[in-house]
Structures are given as C-alpha cells and as structure tokens.
Amino acid sequence: MAAHFGRLRKGATTTAVAAVAVAALSASQAPGVTTDDPGRQAAGAAQPSGDANTGGAGGGATGDSPYYTDLPPLKSPNPSPSASPTTGTTVSVGEAEAGIPATVLDAYKKAEAELRASKPGCNLPWQLLAAIGKVESGQARGGRVDASGTTYSPILGPKLDGNGFALIADTDHGAYDGDPAYDRAVGPMQFIPSTWEWAGRDGNGDGKKDPNNVYDAALAAGHYLCRFDRDLSVQSQMNAAILNYNNSTEYLNTVLSWLEYYRKGTHEVPDGTGTLPSHSSNSDPGSSPSPTTPATPSTPSAPSTHKPGGGGSTSPTPKPPAPSSPTPSPTPPTPTQTVDHLEDANTGKLTATAGSAFGTKVAVRAESKASKGVSKVRVRFTIIGDTDATFTGGESVATVVTGSAGTATAPALVAGEKTGDFTVRATVVGRVLGGLDYTATVTPRQADTLTRTSDTALTCVPGGEFADQVELKATYKGAVAGKVAATATLIKSADDATENDKGPYFKDADGKTIRTLTDLTTDADGVLKLPKLYADDATGTFLLRVNTTGGAVLTVELKVAAAAS
C-alpha cells in the first residue's frame, strides 16, 4: 500500500518536502533486517509464498493493517517548563504535536519501566512505544480513555478480508473485534486477535488483558518488540522489531520519524485533547480516511464512516441496483477453511537434558478431507505444562505458515532447568479443529566422570579438622558437566555404602554432625567444592563417596591419625 504523507500543523511544508525528509531519515537509518530469524514467524503473520520455515515476511502484531502516515513537524519541540494541567507538576510545553495525553504517556513510561526490570537487555525506550502509538491510533484517538486507561469505545482497523488488505479469517469468534467473519486490528496499539491471544499483558493490574486498555496494550507492545533477545539500542535490531510489528518500509520510516521527534522533547496534555492525525496508508491523494475507527452499531439503511475523535459521519446516497445484475459468484474458501485436520510430519522423540536444545523439532502437516497438504495456513505451536522450556528466542508460543507441501515446523525447543514432561500443542489458527499434542521430556544434567582437582593427601588428627576441602570436577563425554546434581556420603567401607556412624563428618548450619550431603550441584565449570570436614576421636582410613546424576562415582580416602610425637 502506497503511503500518503501529510501534516496537521498550520503552515507546514508540502507533502513533497515531507517525503524528502522521510527519504533522508531512511538513508541515515536504513532497515537492517525485515524478518525474524529463520524458522520463526510472528503469530498473526501474513502468509508468504514458499516455505515459511525458511523465514518469510511476517504480518506482525497488526496483520500489516493500515496506519497513520502524518509526519512530525520539521521544527524540534524545544520544550519549556510549565505546570501540568492535570497533575500540577512541572512538565515541558512545546509544539502541539509533541503533546501526549497524560494517561497514554503514563502507560508508555510504565511499560518501559517494567521492561527495564524484566528484560534489561532490550533497552526499550518509551518514545518508541509513543511513536508506534501515534501511527497506529493517534495516541488512542487523542487520549480518549477513562481513568483506568480503557478507550471509551473500541478502536478497530478495517476487516482483513483480502480486499486491499491481508486475508485473515476470524480467529476469536468476534470476542475482541466483534467480527465473526474476519479479524480486525484492535486497540491503541492495533493487535490482531490471534496475536493478542498470546502476546496480551495486564499492564494496569486489574486482572484482565484488554487490547483496548492503553496500559495493557503498551506493555504487550513492549514485550512484542523485545522478543528474540533483541537489543533495541542497536539500530538494525530496532528496525527489525518495528518491521516485525508492521512489515512496511514506509511504516518503519514513519515510526522512526516520530521516535526522533519525541526524543527531542514531549509534554503532557489532558486526556482527550491530543492532536489527531488525518492521513492513512490506505488513503487516496487528497483524502484522509482513518485506519482505525471507533466501533459503533451498524445500521443497514445508512452505514457511516467515522473518523478518530468523533469527527462525525457521512451517509452516502444509496444507488439503485443496476438492471439485470448478474448473480455474484460465491466466494472461494480460504486455505484455512479447507483444512480438515492436522497430521504428524515425522516428528521424532522429543528429549533433551536440562539447559540444552532439543535435537528434534515438532512438525505437522495441514491436510484437507482428501488428505492433501494445504499451504498458506497458520499453525500455532504452544508449550503447555509446568516447564521453563521455550522455543528459540524465549517464547512459549510460535506461529508458522505452512509451506507448499502443507508442512509447518516449529522453531527449535530449548530445555530449561525444570526436569520432567511437558506438552507442545499444534493447532490451526482460525479453525476450531482438534490439535496435535506432543510430549517432550527434559532429563537432568549428567556426568560420567568425577576427578579430584588436587592429589594432596587428606589427613587429620582425632578431634581436629581437615586442612584441605575436597574439590572435584565433573565431565560428561569429555566436556565440562556444569549444574549436575550430586550427593556426598561418608560410607562404612568400599563394599558397604551405608552411612558411617563414626569417623570424619560435616557440620550443618546449626553445627550438628552430618555424614550425608544432598542437593549438591556442580558450578558452571563442572567444579564441586565440598564443605569443610571434621574428625571425631576415631582413627584409621575412612571413605567419602560422591555420586552424580548420570552415574559418575568417586571414592576419596580420608586418614585420621594421631600426630607424631
């Protein structure tokens, strides 16, 4: 869709000059990456040709819905101190375009603070959320939100029915967008329902995840931009994040324009008084339809077209039907509508040790009733269960578009530290069909060899303490075995591994004698250093046995003898 650039500020230069400004910005901040890493598709992605598993273009959070193309003024904000009309605190006052409604601005800043704590490596600036909020909804239609941050009426994008937009059949039964036939982008940050289902967040602590709440939507957008361990202080990674949100170079340039403008200064304005944009990426030259509209009841006799901010509506004069109008052809079913079931596509056994990647990926095939593969169908893979395993990039949900053979392969699974079984479920987005469940197992880390890091003899006098602590190193198949569980026991003899009742011992936190240590773990380098050992009055040679997960065993001699006179 060709973007039509325009400005709201009186006396602004022509759109031709605006286009030159964007071109200059584009040259200085060219996009580095236009898609996610190979093998990953954002939920709600558009359906690329070919095999999506090799990394095609994605429809991102918005389904590549229309957006506002108005550019910021060429003049910098140059803010000056003033008192906030809503809080009484000192804020900056400058250009009208630099004003952001108070509640909306607060939502952006709170989202930045939460991401700074939960994903500090992302370096998300709140001004980026403000820039996206500007082009997606005009800052929630100029800040028309209540005290909790919820818009007074839902903000909806156009139907994604393939008529000038992406084709995304209904995925939420109209729960978020009120449309049971096709999906529509929803809320101040314009999430499509299938993306919000897994990306939604509760940003205002009311126990709900509402795409029409600016706190919830801003926090969800922040997490969406910070996926795949991105560092947004790196320009190429910021570009990739923005393009993944809405895959358009013009969109990228528009967002970057507002980002730089907001970085130079903003000020708070009362809710509902924000400046509204007027040009959309799907506008014809000279017109200014809005890409997002308040949801209102429709009337068959007089359909209305609303602009952001309640700018009124127009009722076109109905035209009489053309004589002898032919019967319209039935709309052909979408690929998603032709899917009858999912079949396993030779997925192998899913097993990995804690902290490592699974060697097998989950693969499914979307098939019709005739068992033929169906391409261009979105398949969602979801990790379910008490586990910290994720897909590559740290997400628990991944959506992949089927390729020409109807096959979709999930990103690689990465095991966390929790051991045991969990489930990976594959479902078709936009259809109520039975899914496929796969059981994945995370086994404990293992070691097959234990050695002492020193050959110094371990000796002690009766009633004394050993000068050296026992230190061991674990390996598995020759490699360092870090974070491996171990147990240490002072045993009776080489043939009797029961706990000894005399000789050397450890002390617990209360100073009491113990001769078995559990819950031991090697460090990242595979090293295990045991606590200090003490001796009672018994003399002789005693044995300390250490066992690890995986079967590594080492027996260490401890000698207790009276000191030479």
Coordinates of C-alpha atoms in Angstrom, one line a residue:
M1 CA 0.0 0.0 0.0
A2 CA 1.4 3.3 -1.1
A3 CA 1.6 5.7 1.8
H4 CA 0.2 9.3 1.5
F5 CA 2.2 11.6 3.8
G6 CA 0.7 14.7 5.3
R7 CA 0.9 17.1 8.2
L8 CA -1.5 18.7 10.6
R9 CA 0.5 21.7 11.7
K10 CA -0.7 25.0 10.1
G11 CA 1.9 26.4 7.8
A12 CA 3.7 23.1 7.4
T13 CA 5.6 22.4 4.2
T14 CA 4.1 20.4 1.4
T15 CA 3.9 16.6 1.5
A16 CA 6.6 16.5 -1.1
V17 CA 9.1 18.1 1.3
A18 CA 7.8 15.7 4.0
A19 CA 8.6 12.8 1.7
V20 CA 12.1 14.2 1.2
A21 CA 12.5 14.3 5.0
V22 CA 11.5 10.7 5.3
A23 CA 13.8 9.7 2.5
A24 CA 16.7 11.4 4.3
L25 CA 15.8 9.6 7.5
S26 CA 15.6 6.3 5.7
A27 CA 19.0 6.9 4.2
S28 CA 20.5 7.6 7.6
Q29 CA 18.7 4.8 9.4
A30 CA 18.2 2.1 6.8
P31 CA 16.5 -1.0 7.9
G32 CA 18.9 -3.8 8.8
V33 CA 16.5 -6.8 8.9
T34 CA 13.0 -7.2 7.6
T35 CA 12.0 -10.5 9.2
D36 CA 12.6 -12.6 12.3
D37 CA 15.3 -15.2 12.4
P38 CA 14.8 -18.1 10.0
G39 CA 12.3 -20.6 11.2
R40 CA 10.3 -18.1 13.3
Q41 CA 7.1 -16.4 12.3
A42 CA 5.2 -14.0 14.5
A43 CA 1.7 -15.0 15.5
G44 CA -0.7 -13.4 13.1
A45 CA 1.9 -13.2 10.4
A46 CA 0.8 -12.7 6.8
Q47 CA 1.2 -15.7 4.6
P48 CA 4.3 -15.6 2.5
S49 CA 4.8 -17.7 -0.6
G50 CA 7.0 -20.7 -0.4
D51 CA 8.0 -22.5 2.8
A52 CA 7.6 -20.2 5.8
N53 CA 10.0 -22.2 7.8
T54 CA 12.9 -20.6 5.9
G55 CA 11.8 -17.2 7.2
G56 CA 9.4 -15.3 5.0
A57 CA 8.0 -11.9 5.6
G58 CA 5.6 -11.7 8.5
G59 CA 2.4 -9.8 9.1
G60 CA 3.4 -9.0 12.6
A61 CA 1.3 -7.7 15.5
T62 CA -1.1 -5.8 13.4
G63 CA -1.6 -8.1 10.4
D64 CA 0.0 -5.3 8.4
S65 CA -3.1 -3.2 8.9
P66 CA -3.3 0.5 7.7
Y67 CA -1.6 3.1 9.8
Y68 CA -1.4 6.9 10.0
T69 CA 1.3 8.5 7.8
D70 CA 1.3 12.0 9.2
L71 CA 4.8 13.2 9.9
P72 CA 6.1 15.3 12.9
P73 CA 6.9 19.0 12.3
L74 CA 10.3 19.7 10.9
K75 CA 10.9 22.0 13.8
S76 CA 12.2 20.4 17.0
P77 CA 9.8 20.6 20.0
N78 CA 12.2 22.9 22.1
P79 CA 10.2 22.4 25.3
S80 CA 9.9 25.0 28.0
P81 CA 8.9 24.4 31.7
S82 CA 5.2 24.7 32.6
A83 CA 2.7 23.3 35.1
S84 CA 0.8 20.2 34.1
P85 CA -2.9 20.9 33.8
T86 CA -3.8 17.5 35.2
T87 CA -1.2 16.9 37.9
G88 CA 0.2 20.3 38.7
T89 CA 3.7 19.0 38.3
T90 CA 6.3 20.8 36.1
V91 CA 6.3 19.5 32.6
S92 CA 7.5 20.8 29.2
V93 CA 5.4 22.7 26.8
G94 CA 6.2 23.0 23.1
E95 CA 4.7 22.1 19.7
A96 CA 1.2 20.8 19.8
E97 CA 2.3 17.6 18.0
A98 CA 4.7 17.0 20.9
G99 CA 1.8 16.8 23.4
I100 CA 0.9 13.3 24.5
P101 CA -2.3 12.7 26.6
A102 CA -1.5 12.2 30.3
T103 CA -2.8 8.6 30.7
V104 CA -1.3 7.4 27.5
L105 CA 2.1 8.9 28.3
D106 CA 1.9 7.3 31.7
A107 CA 1.2 3.9 30.1
Y108 CA 4.2 4.2 27.8
K109 CA 6.5 5.1 30.7
K110 CA 5.2 2.3 33.0
A111 CA 5.7 -0.2 30.2
E112 CA 9.3 1.0 29.8
A113 CA 9.9 0.6 33.5
E114 CA 8.5 -2.9 33.6
L115 CA 10.6 -4.0 30.6
R116 CA 13.7 -2.4 32.1
A117 CA 13.2 -4.8 35.1
S118 CA 12.1 -7.9 33.2
K119 CA 14.2 -7.6 30.0
P120 CA 17.0 -5.1 30.8
G121 CA 19.0 -6.2 27.7
C122 CA 16.2 -5.0 25.4
N123 CA 16.8 -1.2 26.2
L124 CA 13.3 -0.3 25.2
P125 CA 12.7 3.5 25.1
W126 CA 9.2 4.6 25.9
Q127 CA 9.4 7.1 23.0
L128 CA 9.3 4.1 20.6
L129 CA 6.0 3.0 22.1
A130 CA 4.8 6.5 21.7
A131 CA 5.9 6.6 18.1
I132 CA 4.1 3.3 17.4
G133 CA 1.0 4.5 19.3
K134 CA 1.0 7.7 17.2
V135 CA 1.0 5.9 13.8
E136 CA -1.3 3.1 14.9
S137 CA -4.1 5.0 16.7
G138 CA -3.2 8.7 17.1
Q139 CA -2.3 8.1 20.7
A140 CA -5.7 6.3 21.4
R141 CA -7.6 8.9 19.3
G142 CA -6.0 11.8 21.2
G143 CA -6.3 10.2 24.6
R144 CA -10.0 9.4 24.7
V145 CA -9.5 6.9 27.6
D146 CA -11.0 6.6 31.0
A147 CA -9.1 6.8 34.3
S148 CA -8.0 3.1 34.0
G149 CA -6.7 3.6 30.5
T150 CA -9.5 1.9 28.6
T151 CA -10.8 3.6 25.4
Y152 CA -14.3 4.9 25.6
S153 CA -15.1 2.8 22.5
P154 CA -13.1 0.1 20.9
I155 CA -10.6 1.1 18.2
L156 CA -10.9 -1.2 15.2
G157 CA -9.0 -1.5 12.0
P158 CA -10.6 -2.5 8.7
K159 CA -11.7 -6.1 8.0
L160 CA -8.7 -8.2 7.0
D161 CA -10.8 -9.8 4.2
G162 CA -8.2 -9.7 1.5
N163 CA -9.8 -6.7 -0.2
G164 CA -6.8 -4.4 -0.3
F165 CA -5.5 -5.9 3.0
A166 CA -4.2 -9.2 4.3
L167 CA -6.7 -12.0 4.4
I168 CA -7.1 -13.3 8.0
A169 CA -10.2 -15.2 8.7
D170 CA -11.8 -14.9 12.1
T171 CA -9.7 -16.4 15.0
D172 CA -11.5 -15.1 18.1
H173 CA -15.2 -15.6 17.2
G174 CA -15.5 -11.9 17.4
A175 CA -14.5 -11.7 21.1
Y176 CA -12.0 -8.9 20.6
D177 CA -13.0 -7.2 17.4
G178 CA -16.8 -8.0 17.2
D179 CA -16.3 -9.6 13.8
P180 CA -17.2 -13.3 13.4
A181 CA -16.0 -13.5 9.8
Y182 CA -12.6 -11.7 9.6
D183 CA -10.0 -10.4 12.0
R184 CA -9.5 -6.7 12.6
A185 CA -6.7 -4.9 14.4
V186 CA -7.8 -3.9 17.9
G187 CA -7.0 -1.2 20.4
P188 CA -4.5 1.7 20.8
M189 CA -1.6 -0.5 19.6
Q190 CA -3.7 -2.3 16.9
F191 CA -3.1 -6.0 17.8
I192 CA -4.9 -8.6 15.7
P193 CA -6.8 -11.1 17.9
S194 CA -4.6 -14.1 17.2
T195 CA -1.5 -12.2 18.3
W196 CA -3.2 -10.7 21.4
E197 CA -4.2 -14.2 22.5
W198 CA -0.6 -15.0 23.4
A199 CA 1.0 -11.5 23.5
G200 CA -1.6 -9.8 25.7
R201 CA -0.5 -8.4 29.1
D202 CA -2.1 -7.0 32.1
G203 CA -0.5 -3.6 32.4
N204 CA -2.8 -1.9 34.9
G205 CA -3.1 -4.8 37.4
D206 CA -6.9 -5.2 37.1
G207 CA -6.6 -8.9 36.4
K208 CA -7.6 -8.6 32.7
K209 CA -5.7 -8.4 29.4
D210 CA -7.7 -5.9 27.3
P211 CA -6.3 -4.8 23.9
N212 CA -8.5 -1.6 24.3
N213 CA -6.7 -0.7 27.5
V214 CA -3.6 1.5 26.8
Y215 CA -1.7 0.1 29.8
D216 CA -2.3 -3.5 28.7
A217 CA -1.6 -2.7 25.0
A218 CA 1.6 -0.7 25.7
L219 CA 3.1 -3.4 27.8
A220 CA 2.2 -6.1 25.3
A221 CA 3.8 -4.0 22.5
G222 CA 6.9 -3.6 24.6
H223 CA 7.2 -7.3 25.1
Y224 CA 6.5 -7.9 21.4
L225 CA 9.3 -5.6 20.4
C226 CA 11.7 -7.1 22.8
R227 CA 11.2 -10.7 21.6
F228 CA 14.1 -12.9 20.4
D229 CA 16.6 -11.2 22.8
R230 CA 16.6 -8.0 20.8
D231 CA 18.7 -5.1 21.9
L232 CA 16.8 -2.0 20.7
S233 CA 19.8 0.2 21.3
V234 CA 21.3 -1.4 18.2
Q235 CA 19.7 0.3 15.2
S236 CA 19.4 -2.8 13.0
Q237 CA 17.7 -4.7 15.8
M238 CA 15.3 -1.8 16.4
N239 CA 14.5 -1.7 12.7
A240 CA 13.8 -5.4 12.7
A241 CA 11.5 -5.1 15.7
I242 CA 9.5 -2.2 14.1
L243 CA 9.2 -4.1 10.8
N244 CA 8.1 -7.2 12.6
Y245 CA 5.3 -5.1 14.1
N246 CA 4.1 -3.9 10.7
N247 CA 6.1 -5.1 7.7
S248 CA 6.4 -1.9 5.6
T249 CA 9.5 0.2 5.0
E250 CA 7.3 3.3 4.9
Y251 CA 5.9 2.3 8.3
L252 CA 9.4 1.9 9.6
N253 CA 10.4 5.4 8.3
T254 CA 7.3 7.0 9.8
V255 CA 7.8 5.4 13.2
L256 CA 11.5 6.4 13.3
S257 CA 10.5 10.0 12.4
W258 CA 8.2 10.2 15.4
L259 CA 10.7 8.4 17.6
E260 CA 13.4 11.0 16.9
Y261 CA 10.9 13.8 17.3
Y262 CA 9.7 12.6 20.7
R263 CA 13.3 12.0 21.9
K264 CA 13.9 15.8 21.4
G265 CA 11.1 16.6 23.8
T266 CA 7.4 16.0 24.7
H267 CA 4.9 17.4 27.1
E268 CA 1.8 16.1 28.8
V269 CA -1.7 17.3 27.7
P270 CA -5.1 16.5 29.2
D271 CA -6.7 13.3 28.1
G272 CA -8.9 13.7 25.1
T273 CA -7.1 16.8 23.8
G274 CA -4.3 15.2 21.8
T275 CA -3.7 16.2 18.2
L276 CA -5.3 13.8 15.8
P277 CA -3.6 12.5 12.6
S278 CA -5.5 12.7 9.3
H279 CA -3.7 10.7 6.6
S280 CA -3.6 7.0 6.3
S281 CA -1.5 4.5 4.4
N282 CA -4.6 3.4 2.5
S283 CA -5.8 6.9 1.6
D284 CA -6.2 8.2 -1.9
P285 CA -4.4 11.5 -2.5
G286 CA -6.3 14.4 -1.1
S287 CA -8.4 12.2 1.2
S288 CA -8.0 11.4 4.8
P289 CA -9.8 8.3 6.0
S290 CA -8.7 6.8 9.3
P291 CA -7.1 3.4 9.6
T292 CA -8.8 2.9 12.9
T293 CA -12.4 3.7 13.8
P294 CA -14.5 3.7 16.9
A295 CA -16.7 0.7 17.0
T296 CA -20.3 1.7 16.6
P297 CA -23.5 -0.2 15.8
S298 CA -24.2 -0.5 12.1
T299 CA -27.5 0.3 10.5
P300 CA -28.4 -1.3 7.2
S301 CA -30.1 1.8 5.8
A302 CA -27.3 4.3 6.5
P303 CA -23.8 2.9 7.0
S304 CA -21.5 5.5 8.5
T305 CA -17.8 6.2 8.2
H306 CA -16.3 7.6 11.5
K307 CA -13.0 9.5 11.9
P308 CA -10.9 9.3 15.1
G309 CA -12.0 11.7 17.8
G310 CA -15.7 11.6 16.8
G311 CA -15.3 13.8 13.7
G312 CA -18.8 12.9 12.5
S313 CA -20.0 10.6 9.9
T314 CA -21.3 10.7 6.3
S315 CA -24.1 8.7 4.9
P316 CA -23.6 8.1 1.2
T317 CA -26.7 8.3 -1.0
P318 CA -27.6 4.7 -2.0
K319 CA -27.5 3.9 -5.7
P320 CA -30.3 1.9 -7.3
P321 CA -29.3 -1.6 -8.3
A322 CA -28.1 -2.0 -11.9
P323 CA -30.6 -3.6 -14.1
S324 CA -30.1 -7.3 -14.9
S325 CA -27.4 -7.5 -12.3
P326 CA -25.7 -10.9 -12.6
T327 CA -25.8 -13.2 -9.5
P328 CA -22.4 -12.8 -7.8
S329 CA -20.1 -15.8 -7.8
P330 CA -19.7 -17.5 -4.4
T331 CA -16.5 -16.5 -2.6
P332 CA -14.0 -19.3 -2.8
P333 CA -12.9 -20.8 0.6
T334 CA -9.7 -19.6 2.1
P335 CA -6.9 -22.2 2.6
T336 CA -7.6 -22.2 6.3
Q337 CA -11.3 -23.1 5.6
T338 CA -10.2 -26.1 3.6
V339 CA -8.2 -27.7 6.4
D340 CA -9.8 -30.8 7.8
H341 CA -7.2 -32.0 10.2
L342 CA -3.5 -31.9 11.2
E343 CA -1.2 -34.9 10.7
D344 CA 2.2 -35.5 12.3
A345 CA 5.0 -34.9 9.9
N346 CA 7.6 -37.4 11.2
T347 CA 8.3 -35.7 14.4
G348 CA 10.9 -37.7 16.3
K349 CA 11.3 -38.3 20.0
L350 CA 11.5 -35.0 22.0
T351 CA 14.1 -35.4 24.7
A352 CA 16.8 -33.1 25.9
T353 CA 18.9 -32.6 29.0
A354 CA 18.3 -29.5 31.1
G355 CA 19.7 -26.4 29.6
S356 CA 20.3 -27.8 26.1
A357 CA 18.4 -27.6 22.8
F358 CA 16.2 -30.5 21.6
G359 CA 17.6 -32.3 18.7
T360 CA 14.2 -32.8 17.1
K361 CA 11.6 -30.2 16.0
V362 CA 7.8 -30.6 16.1
A363 CA 6.5 -30.8 12.5
V364 CA 2.9 -31.1 11.4
R365 CA 1.0 -31.2 8.1
A366 CA -2.3 -29.4 7.4
E367 CA -4.5 -31.6 5.3
S368 CA -7.8 -31.4 3.5
K369 CA -10.5 -34.1 3.7
A370 CA -8.8 -35.7 0.8
S371 CA -5.6 -35.9 2.9
K372 CA -3.8 -33.4 0.6
G373 CA -1.4 -30.8 2.1
V374 CA -2.8 -27.3 2.4
S375 CA -0.4 -24.4 2.0
K376 CA -0.6 -20.8 3.5
V377 CA -2.3 -22.0 6.7
R378 CA -1.2 -20.6 10.0
V379 CA -0.3 -23.2 12.6
R380 CA 0.2 -22.2 16.2
F381 CA 2.6 -24.2 18.5
T382 CA 2.1 -23.7 22.2
I383 CA 4.2 -25.0 25.1
I384 CA 1.9 -26.3 27.9
G385 CA 2.7 -27.5 31.4
D386 CA 4.9 -26.8 34.4
T387 CA 8.1 -26.1 32.5
D388 CA 10.6 -23.3 31.7
A389 CA 11.3 -24.7 28.3
T390 CA 10.8 -22.3 25.4
F391 CA 11.2 -22.0 21.7
T392 CA 14.4 -20.5 20.3
G393 CA 14.1 -16.8 21.2
G394 CA 12.5 -17.3 24.6
E395 CA 8.8 -17.5 23.5
S396 CA 6.3 -20.2 24.6
V397 CA 4.1 -19.6 21.5
A398 CA 5.1 -19.7 17.9
T399 CA 3.0 -19.4 14.7
V400 CA 4.3 -20.8 11.4
V401 CA 2.7 -20.6 8.0
T402 CA 2.6 -24.0 6.1
G403 CA 4.7 -24.3 3.0
S404 CA 3.8 -25.7 -0.4
A405 CA 3.5 -29.2 0.9
G406 CA 1.3 -28.1 3.8
T407 CA 4.0 -28.6 6.4
A408 CA 4.8 -26.3 9.3
T409 CA 7.8 -26.9 11.5
A410 CA 8.0 -25.3 14.9
P411 CA 11.2 -23.4 16.0
A412 CA 13.7 -25.5 18.0
L413 CA 12.8 -26.2 21.6
V414 CA 15.3 -25.2 24.3
A415 CA 15.1 -27.0 27.7
G416 CA 15.2 -25.0 30.9
E417 CA 16.3 -26.2 34.3
K418 CA 13.0 -27.9 35.2
T419 CA 13.0 -31.6 34.5
G420 CA 10.1 -33.8 33.6
D421 CA 7.5 -33.9 30.8
F422 CA 5.6 -31.0 29.2
T423 CA 3.4 -30.8 26.1
V424 CA 3.7 -29.0 22.7
R425 CA 0.3 -28.5 21.1
A426 CA -0.2 -27.7 17.4
T427 CA -3.5 -26.0 16.3
V428 CA -4.8 -24.3 13.2
V429 CA -5.3 -20.6 13.7
G430 CA -8.8 -19.6 12.6
R431 CA -10.4 -23.0 12.8
V432 CA -12.0 -25.0 15.6
L433 CA -10.2 -28.3 14.9
G434 CA -8.7 -30.9 17.1
G435 CA -5.0 -30.2 17.6
L436 CA -2.0 -32.5 18.0
D437 CA -0.2 -32.9 21.3
Y438 CA 3.5 -33.9 21.6
T439 CA 5.1 -35.0 24.8
A440 CA 8.6 -33.5 25.4
T441 CA 10.9 -34.7 28.2
V442 CA 13.7 -32.8 30.0
T443 CA 16.1 -35.0 31.7
P444 CA 18.6 -33.9 34.5
R445 CA 22.1 -32.8 33.5
Q446 CA 24.6 -35.7 33.7
A447 CA 28.2 -36.5 34.4
D448 CA 30.0 -39.7 33.6
T449 CA 33.4 -38.9 35.3
L450 CA 34.5 -37.4 38.5
T451 CA 38.1 -36.5 39.4
R452 CA 39.8 -34.6 42.2
T453 CA 41.3 -31.3 41.3
S454 CA 44.2 -32.0 43.7
D455 CA 46.3 -35.0 44.6
T456 CA 47.1 -33.7 48.1
A457 CA 46.5 -36.4 50.8
L458 CA 43.5 -35.6 53.1
T459 CA 44.7 -36.2 56.7
C460 CA 43.6 -35.0 60.1
V461 CA 44.3 -35.7 63.8
P462 CA 41.5 -37.0 66.1
G463 CA 39.1 -34.2 67.1
G464 CA 40.6 -31.9 64.6
E465 CA 39.6 -30.6 61.1
F466 CA 40.9 -31.4 57.7
A467 CA 43.1 -28.6 56.3
D468 CA 42.0 -29.2 52.7
Q469 CA 38.5 -29.2 51.4
V470 CA 37.5 -31.9 48.9
E471 CA 37.2 -30.4 45.4
L472 CA 36.0 -32.4 42.4
K473 CA 35.4 -31.8 38.7
A474 CA 32.6 -33.4 36.7
T475 CA 32.7 -34.1 32.9
Y476 CA 30.3 -35.8 30.5
K477 CA 31.7 -37.4 27.4
G478 CA 34.8 -35.3 27.9
A479 CA 33.0 -32.0 28.2
V480 CA 32.5 -29.9 31.3
A481 CA 29.4 -31.1 33.2
G482 CA 28.0 -27.9 34.8
K483 CA 24.9 -27.8 37.1
V484 CA 24.9 -31.5 37.7
A485 CA 23.2 -32.8 40.9
A486 CA 25.4 -34.7 43.3
T487 CA 25.4 -36.5 46.7
A488 CA 28.3 -37.0 49.1
T489 CA 28.2 -39.7 51.8
L490 CA 30.8 -40.9 54.4
I491 CA 30.4 -44.6 54.0
K492 CA 31.4 -47.6 56.1
S493 CA 33.5 -49.4 53.6
A494 CA 34.1 -49.9 49.9
D495 CA 31.6 -52.8 50.0
D496 CA 29.1 -51.2 52.3
A497 CA 27.8 -47.8 51.0
T498 CA 25.6 -47.2 54.1
E499 CA 26.4 -44.1 56.1
N500 CA 29.1 -44.4 58.7
D501 CA 28.4 -43.7 62.3
K502 CA 32.0 -42.7 63.2
G503 CA 35.0 -41.0 61.8
P504 CA 35.0 -37.8 59.6
Y505 CA 31.9 -35.7 59.4
F506 CA 30.4 -32.5 58.0
K507 CA 28.5 -29.9 60.0
D508 CA 25.1 -28.5 59.2
A509 CA 24.1 -24.8 59.7
D510 CA 23.5 -25.5 63.4
G511 CA 26.9 -27.1 63.9
K512 CA 25.4 -30.6 64.2
T513 CA 27.2 -33.6 62.8
I514 CA 26.0 -34.9 59.4
R515 CA 27.6 -37.6 57.2
T516 CA 25.5 -37.3 54.1
L517 CA 25.1 -34.2 51.9
T518 CA 22.3 -33.9 49.3
D519 CA 21.2 -31.2 46.9
L520 CA 24.8 -30.6 45.8
T521 CA 25.4 -29.1 42.3
T522 CA 28.5 -28.6 40.2
D523 CA 29.1 -25.0 39.1
A524 CA 29.2 -23.8 35.5
D525 CA 32.7 -25.1 35.2
G526 CA 31.7 -28.6 36.5
V527 CA 33.5 -28.0 39.8
L528 CA 32.1 -29.2 43.1
K529 CA 33.7 -28.0 46.4
L530 CA 32.5 -29.8 49.5
P531 CA 32.2 -28.1 52.9
K532 CA 35.0 -28.5 55.5
L533 CA 35.4 -31.9 57.1
Y534 CA 36.0 -32.6 60.8
A535 CA 37.2 -35.7 62.7
D536 CA 35.9 -37.3 65.9
D537 CA 38.1 -39.5 68.2
A538 CA 38.2 -42.5 65.8
T539 CA 41.4 -43.2 63.9
G540 CA 42.0 -45.0 60.7
T541 CA 41.2 -44.7 57.0
F542 CA 37.7 -43.7 56.1
L543 CA 35.9 -43.3 52.7
L544 CA 33.9 -40.4 51.2
R545 CA 31.8 -41.4 48.2
V546 CA 30.4 -38.8 45.7
N547 CA 27.7 -39.7 43.2
T548 CA 26.3 -37.6 40.4
T549 CA 23.3 -37.8 38.1
G550 CA 24.4 -39.9 35.1
G551 CA 26.3 -42.4 37.1
A552 CA 29.7 -40.8 37.9
V553 CA 31.1 -42.1 41.2
L554 CA 34.3 -41.2 43.0
T555 CA 35.6 -42.6 46.3
V556 CA 38.0 -40.4 48.3
E557 CA 40.3 -41.7 51.2
L558 CA 40.4 -39.7 54.4
K559 CA 43.0 -40.6 57.1
V560 CA 42.7 -39.8 60.8
A561 CA 45.9 -40.4 62.8
A562 CA 47.4 -39.1 66.0
A563 CA 50.2 -36.6 65.4
A564 CA 53.7 -37.9 65.6
S565 CA 55.4 -37.1 69.0

